[in-house]
């Protein structure tokens, strides 16, 4: 089975711009979660989607949003980028509560 | 506010030695996960602990969970260089909503 894929792998944006990141889960997995990883804050939960519905949301501002499509692929969007949004964004997929499988991540640099 | 604390944050150990990483969490949960992350890489699942008293072992690593004490441990036996990485514990509080510990950066010295 192919693993979780994320595109793009690297991204450079400037402050004020917006960005869309994409995640394709493992085939058959209906749950997709997003996490932000930074040296200062560590790994933080953004949100989780299941069958196109957001089930859980972390403590992030409304500039961070996401969606999930009928094929379980997910996108997250960050609008009005700030320098502090520079991070590794990780997507994870799961078929149940056993575990989550993480993708390689998208490294975002905001200048 | 949910807290997941790991200690130590940094661990330097000699090959062949044993050590334990601790993960304390502040809320009720019976789902605890351990992950490994190599520099510049993503997270690799190591263990899934889903009940009080659960113990899992893989190679030189063994993980356990005490839900009453809200404590999980990751024990390393006879460390080898290949185990050098950052180890994270994570607590699942709402189904696929993981709260991660601060991570323990492990360096195994020859």
Short mmCIF file of C-alpha atoms in Angstrom, two decimals:
data_model
loop_
_atom_site.label_atom_id
_atom_site.label_comp_id
_atom_site.label_asym_id
_atom_site.label_seq_id
_atom_site.Cartn_x
_atom_site.Cartn_y
_atom_site.Cartn_z
CA UNK A 1 0.00 0.00 0.00
CA UNK A 2 1.23 3.46 -0.79
CA UNK A 3 1.80 5.70 2.21
CA UNK A 4 0.48 9.15 2.98
CA UNK A 5 1.61 11.67 0.40
CA UNK A 6 1.83 15.42 0.78
CA UNK A 7 2.38 18.10 -1.80
CA UNK A 8 4.26 20.26 -2.17
CA UNK A 9 7.19 19.16 -0.04
CA UNK A 10 8.71 22.63 0.22
CA UNK A 11 7.17 26.04 -0.12
CA UNK A 12 8.40 29.60 0.23
CA UNK A 13 5.86 32.39 0.62
CA UNK A 14 5.87 36.00 1.76
CA UNK A 15 3.87 37.56 4.55
CA UNK A 16 0.26 38.27 3.67
CA UNK A 17 0.03 35.59 1.02
CA UNK A 18 -2.06 32.48 1.33
CA UNK A 19 -1.09 28.86 0.82
CA UNK A 20 -2.83 25.56 0.17
CA UNK A 21 -1.30 22.25 1.16
CA UNK A 22 -2.52 18.88 -0.05
CA UNK A 23 -2.62 15.45 1.56
CA UNK A 24 -3.56 12.09 0.06
CA UNK A 25 -4.23 9.48 2.74
CA UNK A 26 -3.52 5.79 2.60
CA UNK A 27 -6.11 4.05 0.46
CA UNK A 28 -9.14 3.14 2.56
CA UNK A 29 -8.38 5.60 5.34
CA UNK A 30 -11.21 8.04 5.95
CA UNK A 31 -9.71 10.12 8.74
CA UNK A 32 -7.14 12.81 7.99
CA UNK A 33 -5.52 14.95 10.67
CA UNK A 34 -3.20 17.92 10.30
CA UNK A 35 -0.40 18.98 12.63
CA UNK A 36 2.03 21.87 12.78
CA UNK A 37 5.56 21.23 13.98
CA UNK A 38 7.86 24.07 15.04
CA UNK A 39 11.01 24.08 17.19
CA UNK A 40 9.36 26.36 19.74
CA UNK A 41 5.87 24.87 20.06
CA UNK A 42 6.54 21.28 19.08
CA UNK A 43 3.81 19.24 17.45
CA UNK A 44 0.38 20.83 17.63
CA UNK A 45 -2.94 19.48 16.43
CA UNK A 46 -4.70 21.61 13.82
CA UNK A 47 -7.82 19.71 12.82
CA UNK A 48 -9.21 16.33 11.85
CA UNK A 49 -11.56 15.41 9.04
CA UNK A 50 -13.62 12.28 8.63
CA UNK A 51 -15.92 11.65 5.69
CA UNK A 52 -15.69 15.27 4.58
CA UNK A 53 -16.64 16.63 8.02
CA UNK A 54 -14.39 18.40 10.45
CA UNK A 55 -14.69 16.43 13.68
CA UNK A 56 -12.06 18.06 15.86
CA UNK A 57 -10.24 21.36 15.84
CA UNK A 58 -7.19 22.52 17.69
CA UNK A 59 -6.45 25.94 19.10
CA UNK A 60 -5.44 27.81 15.96
CA UNK A 61 -6.81 31.06 14.53
CA UNK A 62 -9.41 31.08 11.79
CA UNK A 63 -6.69 31.78 9.21
CA UNK A 64 -6.10 28.05 9.29
CA UNK A 65 -8.79 26.08 7.54
CA UNK A 66 -9.18 22.77 5.84
CA UNK A 67 -11.46 20.54 3.90
CA UNK A 68 -11.78 16.96 2.84
CA UNK A 69 -13.03 15.63 -0.44
CA UNK A 70 -15.17 12.59 -1.17
CA UNK A 71 -12.07 10.55 -2.03
CA UNK A 72 -10.66 11.39 1.45
CA UNK A 73 -7.97 13.66 0.08
CA UNK A 74 -7.58 16.73 2.23
CA UNK A 75 -6.33 20.25 1.83
CA UNK A 76 -5.42 22.83 4.40
CA UNK A 77 -5.29 26.54 3.73
CA UNK A 78 -3.51 29.28 5.59
CA UNK A 79 -4.50 32.81 4.70
CA UNK A 80 -2.67 36.05 5.45
CA UNK A 81 0.56 34.28 6.24
CA UNK A 82 2.67 35.43 9.17
CA UNK A 83 6.34 34.77 9.86
CA UNK A 84 5.32 32.50 12.73
CA UNK A 85 3.51 30.19 10.34
CA UNK A 86 6.85 28.88 9.13
CA UNK A 87 6.77 25.24 10.11
CA UNK A 88 6.62 21.65 9.03
CA UNK A 89 2.99 20.74 8.35
CA UNK A 90 2.26 17.07 8.79
CA UNK A 91 -0.74 15.17 7.60
CA UNK A 92 -1.73 11.84 9.11
CA UNK A 93 -4.32 9.29 8.08
CA UNK A 94 -6.05 6.57 9.99
CA UNK A 95 -8.69 3.92 9.50
CA UNK A 96 -9.51 3.60 13.20
CA UNK A 97 -8.08 4.53 16.58
CA UNK A 98 -5.21 2.07 16.29
CA UNK A 99 -2.66 4.59 15.09
CA UNK A 100 -2.09 7.43 12.69
CA UNK A 101 0.28 7.18 9.75
CA UNK A 102 2.15 10.35 8.97
CA UNK A 103 3.16 11.76 5.61
CA UNK A 104 6.57 13.27 4.84
CA UNK A 105 5.32 16.78 5.57
CA UNK A 106 5.33 20.12 3.80
CA UNK A 107 8.00 22.52 4.96
CA UNK A 108 6.68 26.08 4.71
CA UNK A 109 8.94 29.09 4.97
CA UNK A 110 7.33 32.52 5.27
CA UNK A 111 9.58 35.48 4.46
CA UNK B 1 -5.31 22.59 29.57
CA UNK B 2 -4.00 19.20 28.53
CA UNK B 3 -0.29 18.72 29.19
CA UNK B 4 1.89 15.93 27.93
CA UNK B 5 5.33 16.05 29.47
CA UNK B 6 8.30 13.95 28.56
CA UNK B 7 11.54 13.61 30.41
CA UNK B 8 14.30 13.84 29.85
CA UNK B 9 14.26 16.27 26.92
CA UNK B 10 17.77 15.30 25.94
CA UNK B 11 19.45 11.99 26.55
CA UNK B 12 22.98 11.02 25.71
CA UNK B 13 23.79 7.43 26.45
CA UNK B 14 26.55 4.99 25.70
CA UNK B 15 26.04 1.97 23.54
CA UNK B 16 25.05 -1.06 25.54
CA UNK B 17 23.41 0.88 28.36
CA UNK B 18 19.78 0.87 29.44
CA UNK B 19 17.54 3.86 29.99
CA UNK B 20 13.90 4.87 30.34
CA UNK B 21 11.99 7.80 28.86
CA UNK B 22 8.94 8.96 30.79
CA UNK B 23 5.71 10.43 29.47
CA UNK B 24 3.23 12.00 31.89
CA UNK B 25 -0.12 13.36 30.79
CA UNK B 26 -2.73 15.40 32.59
CA UNK B 27 -6.05 14.04 31.33
CA UNK B 28 -7.89 10.76 31.32
CA UNK B 29 -7.02 8.68 28.30
CA UNK B 30 -6.37 5.03 27.61
CA UNK B 31 -4.81 5.58 24.20
CA UNK B 32 -1.13 6.35 24.16
CA UNK B 33 1.23 6.23 21.20
CA UNK B 34 4.97 6.36 20.73
CA UNK B 35 6.62 7.72 17.61
CA UNK B 36 10.15 8.11 16.37
CA UNK B 37 11.39 11.00 14.26
CA UNK B 38 14.76 11.11 12.51
CA UNK B 39 16.22 14.53 11.60
CA UNK B 40 14.39 16.06 8.65
CA UNK B 41 11.99 13.14 8.46
CA UNK B 42 8.40 12.46 9.37
CA UNK B 43 7.03 10.45 12.28
CA UNK B 44 7.27 6.69 12.39
CA UNK B 45 4.83 4.77 14.57
CA UNK B 46 6.52 2.59 17.20
CA UNK B 47 3.88 1.48 19.67
CA UNK B 48 0.16 1.69 20.24
CA UNK B 49 -0.98 1.24 23.85
CA UNK B 50 -4.74 1.00 24.23
CA UNK B 51 -5.40 -0.17 27.78
CA UNK B 52 -4.14 0.09 31.32
CA UNK B 53 -1.21 -2.23 31.86
CA UNK B 54 -0.49 -2.61 28.17
CA UNK B 55 3.09 -3.56 27.37
CA UNK B 56 4.56 -3.76 23.89
CA UNK B 57 8.07 -4.73 22.85
CA UNK B 58 9.93 -4.42 19.57
CA UNK B 59 13.61 -5.18 19.47
CA UNK B 60 15.45 -3.11 22.07
CA UNK B 61 12.43 -0.93 22.84
CA UNK B 62 9.62 -1.68 25.27
CA UNK B 63 6.68 0.58 26.04
CA UNK B 64 4.18 0.39 28.88
CA UNK B 65 1.10 2.28 29.99
CA UNK B 66 -0.31 2.97 33.45
CA UNK B 67 -3.54 4.89 32.92
CA UNK B 68 -4.18 5.33 36.65
CA UNK B 69 -0.85 7.09 37.09
CA UNK B 70 -1.24 8.75 33.66
CA UNK B 71 2.24 7.55 32.86
CA UNK B 72 3.85 5.75 29.96
CA UNK B 73 7.44 4.62 29.74
CA UNK B 74 9.69 3.77 26.83
CA UNK B 75 12.53 1.54 27.95
CA UNK B 76 15.67 1.16 25.90
CA UNK B 77 17.75 -1.97 26.41
CA UNK B 78 21.39 -2.21 25.36
CA UNK B 79 21.27 0.91 23.19
CA UNK B 80 22.83 0.95 19.74
CA UNK B 81 23.68 3.91 17.52
CA UNK B 82 20.72 3.25 15.20
CA UNK B 83 18.36 4.19 18.01
CA UNK B 84 19.55 7.82 17.90
CA UNK B 85 16.45 9.88 17.08
CA UNK B 86 13.77 11.99 18.73
CA UNK B 87 11.02 10.05 20.46
CA UNK B 88 7.55 11.41 21.02
CA UNK B 89 4.66 10.15 23.05
CA UNK B 90 1.14 11.22 22.10
CA UNK B 91 -2.18 11.02 23.88
CA UNK B 92 -5.40 10.70 21.93
CA UNK B 93 -8.25 12.43 23.70
CA UNK B 94 -11.02 12.53 21.11
CA UNK B 95 -10.25 10.05 18.37
CA UNK B 96 -7.42 10.99 16.00
CA UNK B 97 -6.78 14.20 17.95
CA UNK B 98 -3.27 13.61 19.23
CA UNK B 99 -1.52 15.74 21.82
CA UNK B 100 2.20 15.22 21.61
CA UNK B 101 4.84 15.40 24.26
CA UNK B 102 7.82 17.69 23.95
CA UNK B 103 9.97 14.92 22.55
CA UNK B 104 13.14 13.28 23.85
CA UNK B 105 16.22 13.69 21.72
CA UNK B 106 18.29 10.54 22.12
CA UNK B 107 21.93 10.29 21.12
CA UNK B 108 23.68 6.96 21.48
CA UNK B 109 27.43 7.32 21.74
CA UNK B 110 29.78 4.49 20.67
#
